[in-house]
Short mmCIF file of C-alpha atoms in Angstrom, two decimals:
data_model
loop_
_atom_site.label_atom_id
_atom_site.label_comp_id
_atom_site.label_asym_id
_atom_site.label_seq_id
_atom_site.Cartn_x
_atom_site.Cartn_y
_atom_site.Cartn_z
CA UNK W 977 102.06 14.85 188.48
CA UNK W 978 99.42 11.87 189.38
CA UNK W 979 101.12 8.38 188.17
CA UNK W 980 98.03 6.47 186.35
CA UNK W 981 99.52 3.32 185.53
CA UNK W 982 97.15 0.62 187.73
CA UNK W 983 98.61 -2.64 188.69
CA UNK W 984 97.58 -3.87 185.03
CA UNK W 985 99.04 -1.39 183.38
CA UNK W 986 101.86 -0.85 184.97
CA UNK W 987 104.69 -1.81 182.04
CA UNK W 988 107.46 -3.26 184.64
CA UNK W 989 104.46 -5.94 185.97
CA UNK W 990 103.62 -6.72 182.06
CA UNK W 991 107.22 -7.33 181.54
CA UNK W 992 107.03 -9.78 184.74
CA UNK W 993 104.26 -11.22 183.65
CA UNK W 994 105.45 -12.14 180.32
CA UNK W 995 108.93 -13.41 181.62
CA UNK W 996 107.21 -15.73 184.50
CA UNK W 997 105.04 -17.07 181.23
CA UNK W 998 107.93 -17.71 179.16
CA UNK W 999 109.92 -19.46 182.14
CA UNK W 1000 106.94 -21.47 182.50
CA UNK W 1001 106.58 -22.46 179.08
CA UNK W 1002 110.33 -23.38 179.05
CA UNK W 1003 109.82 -25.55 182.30
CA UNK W 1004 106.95 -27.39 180.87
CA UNK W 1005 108.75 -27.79 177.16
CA UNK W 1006 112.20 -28.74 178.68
CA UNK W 1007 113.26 -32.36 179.71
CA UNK W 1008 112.89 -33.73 183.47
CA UNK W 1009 116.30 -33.11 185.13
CA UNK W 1010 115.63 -35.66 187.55
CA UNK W 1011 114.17 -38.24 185.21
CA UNK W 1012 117.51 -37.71 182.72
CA UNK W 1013 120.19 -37.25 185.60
CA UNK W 1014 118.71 -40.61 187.07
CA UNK W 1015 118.92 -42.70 183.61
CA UNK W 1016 122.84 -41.22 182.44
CA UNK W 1017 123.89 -41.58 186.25
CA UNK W 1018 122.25 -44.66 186.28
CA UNK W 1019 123.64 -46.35 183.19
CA UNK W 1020 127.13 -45.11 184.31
CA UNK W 1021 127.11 -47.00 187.37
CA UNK W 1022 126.26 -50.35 185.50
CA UNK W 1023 128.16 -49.71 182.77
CA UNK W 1024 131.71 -48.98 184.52
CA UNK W 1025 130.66 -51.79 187.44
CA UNK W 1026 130.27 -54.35 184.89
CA UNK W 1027 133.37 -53.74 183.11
CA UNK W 1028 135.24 -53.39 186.41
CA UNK W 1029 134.40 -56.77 186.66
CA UNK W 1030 135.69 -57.96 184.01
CA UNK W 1031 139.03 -57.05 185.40
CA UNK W 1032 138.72 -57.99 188.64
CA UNK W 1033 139.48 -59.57 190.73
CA UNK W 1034 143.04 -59.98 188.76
CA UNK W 1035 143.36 -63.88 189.16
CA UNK W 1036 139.33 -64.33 188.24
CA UNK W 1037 137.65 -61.99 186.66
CA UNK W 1038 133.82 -62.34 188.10
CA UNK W 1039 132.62 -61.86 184.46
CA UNK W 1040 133.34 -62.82 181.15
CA UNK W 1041 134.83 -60.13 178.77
CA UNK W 1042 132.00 -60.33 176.22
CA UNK W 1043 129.13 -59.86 178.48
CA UNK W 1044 130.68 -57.04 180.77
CA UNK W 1045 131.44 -55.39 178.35
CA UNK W 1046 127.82 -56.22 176.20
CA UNK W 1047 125.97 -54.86 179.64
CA UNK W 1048 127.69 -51.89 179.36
CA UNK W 1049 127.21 -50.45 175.84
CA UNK W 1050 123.53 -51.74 176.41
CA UNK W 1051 123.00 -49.52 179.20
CA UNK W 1052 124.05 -46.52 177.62
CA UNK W 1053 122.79 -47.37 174.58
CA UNK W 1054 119.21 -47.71 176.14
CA UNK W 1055 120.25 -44.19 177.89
CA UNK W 1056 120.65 -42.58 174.17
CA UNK W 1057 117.45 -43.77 173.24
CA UNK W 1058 115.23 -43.22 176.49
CA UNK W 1059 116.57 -39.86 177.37
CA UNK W 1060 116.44 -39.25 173.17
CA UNK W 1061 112.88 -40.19 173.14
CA UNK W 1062 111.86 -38.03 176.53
CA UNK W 1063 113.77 -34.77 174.81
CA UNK W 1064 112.05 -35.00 171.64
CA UNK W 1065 108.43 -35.49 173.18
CA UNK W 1066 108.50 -32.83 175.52
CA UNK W 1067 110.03 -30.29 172.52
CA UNK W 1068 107.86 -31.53 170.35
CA UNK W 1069 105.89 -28.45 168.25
CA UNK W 1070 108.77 -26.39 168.85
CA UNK W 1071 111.11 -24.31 166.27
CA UNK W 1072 113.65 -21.36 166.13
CA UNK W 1073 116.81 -21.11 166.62
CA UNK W 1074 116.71 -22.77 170.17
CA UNK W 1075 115.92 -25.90 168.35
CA UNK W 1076 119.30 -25.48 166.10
CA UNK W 1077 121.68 -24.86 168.38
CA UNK W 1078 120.21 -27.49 170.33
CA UNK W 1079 120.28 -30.21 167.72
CA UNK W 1080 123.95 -29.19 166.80
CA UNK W 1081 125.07 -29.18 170.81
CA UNK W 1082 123.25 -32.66 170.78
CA UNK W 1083 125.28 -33.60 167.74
CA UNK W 1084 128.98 -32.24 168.98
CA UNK W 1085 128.32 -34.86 171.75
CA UNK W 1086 128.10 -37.57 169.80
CA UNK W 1087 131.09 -36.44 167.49
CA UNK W 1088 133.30 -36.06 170.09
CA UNK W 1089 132.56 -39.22 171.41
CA UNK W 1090 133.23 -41.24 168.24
CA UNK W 1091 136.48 -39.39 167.85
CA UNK W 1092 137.30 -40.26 171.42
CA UNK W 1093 136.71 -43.83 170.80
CA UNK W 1094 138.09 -44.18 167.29
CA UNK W 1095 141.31 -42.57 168.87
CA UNK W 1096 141.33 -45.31 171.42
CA UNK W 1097 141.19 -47.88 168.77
CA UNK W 1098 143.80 -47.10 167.04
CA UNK W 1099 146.32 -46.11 170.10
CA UNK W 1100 145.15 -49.54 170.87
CA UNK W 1101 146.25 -51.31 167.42
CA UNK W 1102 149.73 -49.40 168.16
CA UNK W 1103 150.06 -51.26 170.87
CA UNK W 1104 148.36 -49.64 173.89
CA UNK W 1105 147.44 -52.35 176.12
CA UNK W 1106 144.12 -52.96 177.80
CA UNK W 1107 144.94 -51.36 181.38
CA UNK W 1108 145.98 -48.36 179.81
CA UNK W 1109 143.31 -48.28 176.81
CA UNK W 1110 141.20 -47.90 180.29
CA UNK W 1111 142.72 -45.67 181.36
CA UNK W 1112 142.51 -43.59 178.40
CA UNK W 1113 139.06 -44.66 178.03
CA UNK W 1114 137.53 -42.83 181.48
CA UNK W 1115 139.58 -40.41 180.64
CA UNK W 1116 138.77 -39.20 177.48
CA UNK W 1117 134.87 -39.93 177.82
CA UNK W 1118 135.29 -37.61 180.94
CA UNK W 1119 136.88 -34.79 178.96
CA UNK W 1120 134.75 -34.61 176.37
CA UNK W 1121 131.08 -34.44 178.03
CA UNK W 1122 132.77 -31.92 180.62
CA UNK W 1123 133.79 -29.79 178.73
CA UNK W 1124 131.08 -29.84 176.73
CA UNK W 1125 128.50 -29.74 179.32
CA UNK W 1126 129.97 -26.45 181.04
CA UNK W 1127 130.13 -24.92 177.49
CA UNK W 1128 127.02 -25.71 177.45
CA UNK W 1129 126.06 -24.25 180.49
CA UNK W 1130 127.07 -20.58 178.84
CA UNK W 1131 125.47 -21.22 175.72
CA UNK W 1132 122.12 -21.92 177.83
CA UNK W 1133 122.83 -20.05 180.99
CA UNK W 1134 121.99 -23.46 182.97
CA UNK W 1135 123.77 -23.56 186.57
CA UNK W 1136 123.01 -26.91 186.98
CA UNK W 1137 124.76 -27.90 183.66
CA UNK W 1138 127.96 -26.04 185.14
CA UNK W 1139 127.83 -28.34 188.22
CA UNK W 1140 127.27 -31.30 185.96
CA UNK W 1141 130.30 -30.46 183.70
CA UNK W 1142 132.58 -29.23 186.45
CA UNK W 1143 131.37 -33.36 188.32
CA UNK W 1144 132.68 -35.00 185.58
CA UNK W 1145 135.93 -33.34 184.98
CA UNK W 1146 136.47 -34.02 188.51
CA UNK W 1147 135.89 -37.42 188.14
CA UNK W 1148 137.84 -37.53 185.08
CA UNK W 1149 140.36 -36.77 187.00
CA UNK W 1150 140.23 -38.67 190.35
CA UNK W 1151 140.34 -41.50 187.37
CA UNK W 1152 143.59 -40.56 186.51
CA UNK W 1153 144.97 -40.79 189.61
CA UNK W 1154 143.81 -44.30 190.17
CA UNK W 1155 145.43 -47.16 188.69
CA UNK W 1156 143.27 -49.28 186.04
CA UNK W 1157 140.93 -51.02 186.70
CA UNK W 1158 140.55 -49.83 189.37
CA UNK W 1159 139.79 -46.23 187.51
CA UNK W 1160 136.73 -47.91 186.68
CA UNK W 1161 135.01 -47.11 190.06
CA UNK W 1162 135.92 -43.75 189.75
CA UNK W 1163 133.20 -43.92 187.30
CA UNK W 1164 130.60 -45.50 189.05
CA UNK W 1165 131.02 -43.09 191.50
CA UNK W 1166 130.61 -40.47 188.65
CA UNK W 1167 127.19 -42.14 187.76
CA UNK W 1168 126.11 -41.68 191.87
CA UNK W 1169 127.01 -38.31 191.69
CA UNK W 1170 124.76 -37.35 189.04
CA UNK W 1171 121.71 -39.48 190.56
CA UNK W 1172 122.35 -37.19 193.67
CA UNK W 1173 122.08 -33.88 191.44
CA UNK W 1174 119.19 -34.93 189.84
CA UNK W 1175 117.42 -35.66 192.93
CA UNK W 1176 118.46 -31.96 194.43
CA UNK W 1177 117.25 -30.71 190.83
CA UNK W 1178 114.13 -32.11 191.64
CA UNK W 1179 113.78 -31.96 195.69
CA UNK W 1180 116.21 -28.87 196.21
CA UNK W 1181 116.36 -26.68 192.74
CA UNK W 1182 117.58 -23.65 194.14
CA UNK W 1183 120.92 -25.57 195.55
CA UNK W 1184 121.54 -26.70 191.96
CA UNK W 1185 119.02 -24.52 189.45
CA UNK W 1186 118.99 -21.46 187.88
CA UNK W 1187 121.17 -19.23 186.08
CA UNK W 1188 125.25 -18.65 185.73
CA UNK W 1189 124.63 -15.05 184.52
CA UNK W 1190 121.94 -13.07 185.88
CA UNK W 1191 119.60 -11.53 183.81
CA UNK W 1192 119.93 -13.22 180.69
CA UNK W 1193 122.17 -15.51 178.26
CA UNK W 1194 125.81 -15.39 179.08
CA UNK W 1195 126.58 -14.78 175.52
CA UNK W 1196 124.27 -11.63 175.14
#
């Protein structure tokens, strides 16, 4: 029995066809890795450098409370915004339930977050002092986007999201382990790391891209 399905017929190059389409359309509607992996990393280095020094050196701090601290909400403040600004242009036109879950993933980052800080503030009224409120601090911050990050690496079956979550718990705790404020560097370092993952996103994706589960969502 003859087999008449011709190269554009054939269902199982259709079925490529469409997939390579949709991945394309994904690429081209999804944010630059590089571009947002350079701003957060980026903003954590200045933000955590700055602070460090207001702390050290011990005898005179090189800057003054106020302003290290000022530099670093600005930066990831201006982070927020930037990579807020990039997201919603290149989704733009775009609905479904993709949208959803994204906007409530976006949201559970900023609600844990606030929790994490509000907790801080009030360990601090009790009495927490400043070198362990930094502690704390790194700490928590570190927890929260990690874990978050490599859930959301299932929920999106995004590889390089796992490294990025798995980075930052890592350097959540290498913080621990490090006396404040000194902890702070930790940090920084954090912020290079995800400058260098961004660049291999965007020089070397297969060392960093793709999926956790093969052949679909992890959740189907």
């Amino acid at each position: 029995m003859s087999n008449d399905n011709t190269p554009e017929t054939d269902p199982a190059r259709i079925l490529d066809g469409i997939e390579a389409n949709a991945r394309q359309t994904r690429q081209a509607m999804s944010p630059n890795q590089l571009l947002l992996f350079s701003l957060w990393g980026g903003a954590w280095v200045i933000a955590f450098i700055a602070v460090f020094l207001t702390f050290a050196p011990v005898a005179a701090p090189l800057l003054p409370r106020f302003l290290g601290v000022g530099i670093g909400v600005f930066a990831f403040v201006l982070a927020i915004v930037l990579s807020a600004v990039h997201s919603a242009k290149r989704g733009s036109g775009t609905k479904g339930p993709s949208m959803v879950e994204g906007a409530i993933y976006g949201n559970t980052f900023t609600l844990g977050i606030i929790f994490a800080g509000l907790l801080g503030w009030r360990l601090h009224a009790a009495g927490l002092e400043s070198m362990g409120l930094l502690t704390f601090a790194l700490g928590a911050l570190c927890l929260v986007v990690g874990v978050l990050v490599i859930a959301g690496s299932l929920i999106f079956n995004d590889r390089t999201q796992l490294i990025f979550g798995a980075w930052i718990l890592v350097i959540g705790m290498l913080s621990l382990a490090v006396p404040a404020p000194y902890n702070l560097l930790a940090g920084a370092v954090g912020g290079l790391g995800l400058i260098v993952l961004g660049l291999l996103h965007g020089l070397k994706p297969a060392l960093v891209a793709g999926e956790v589960v093969e052949g679909g969502h992890a959740r189907a």
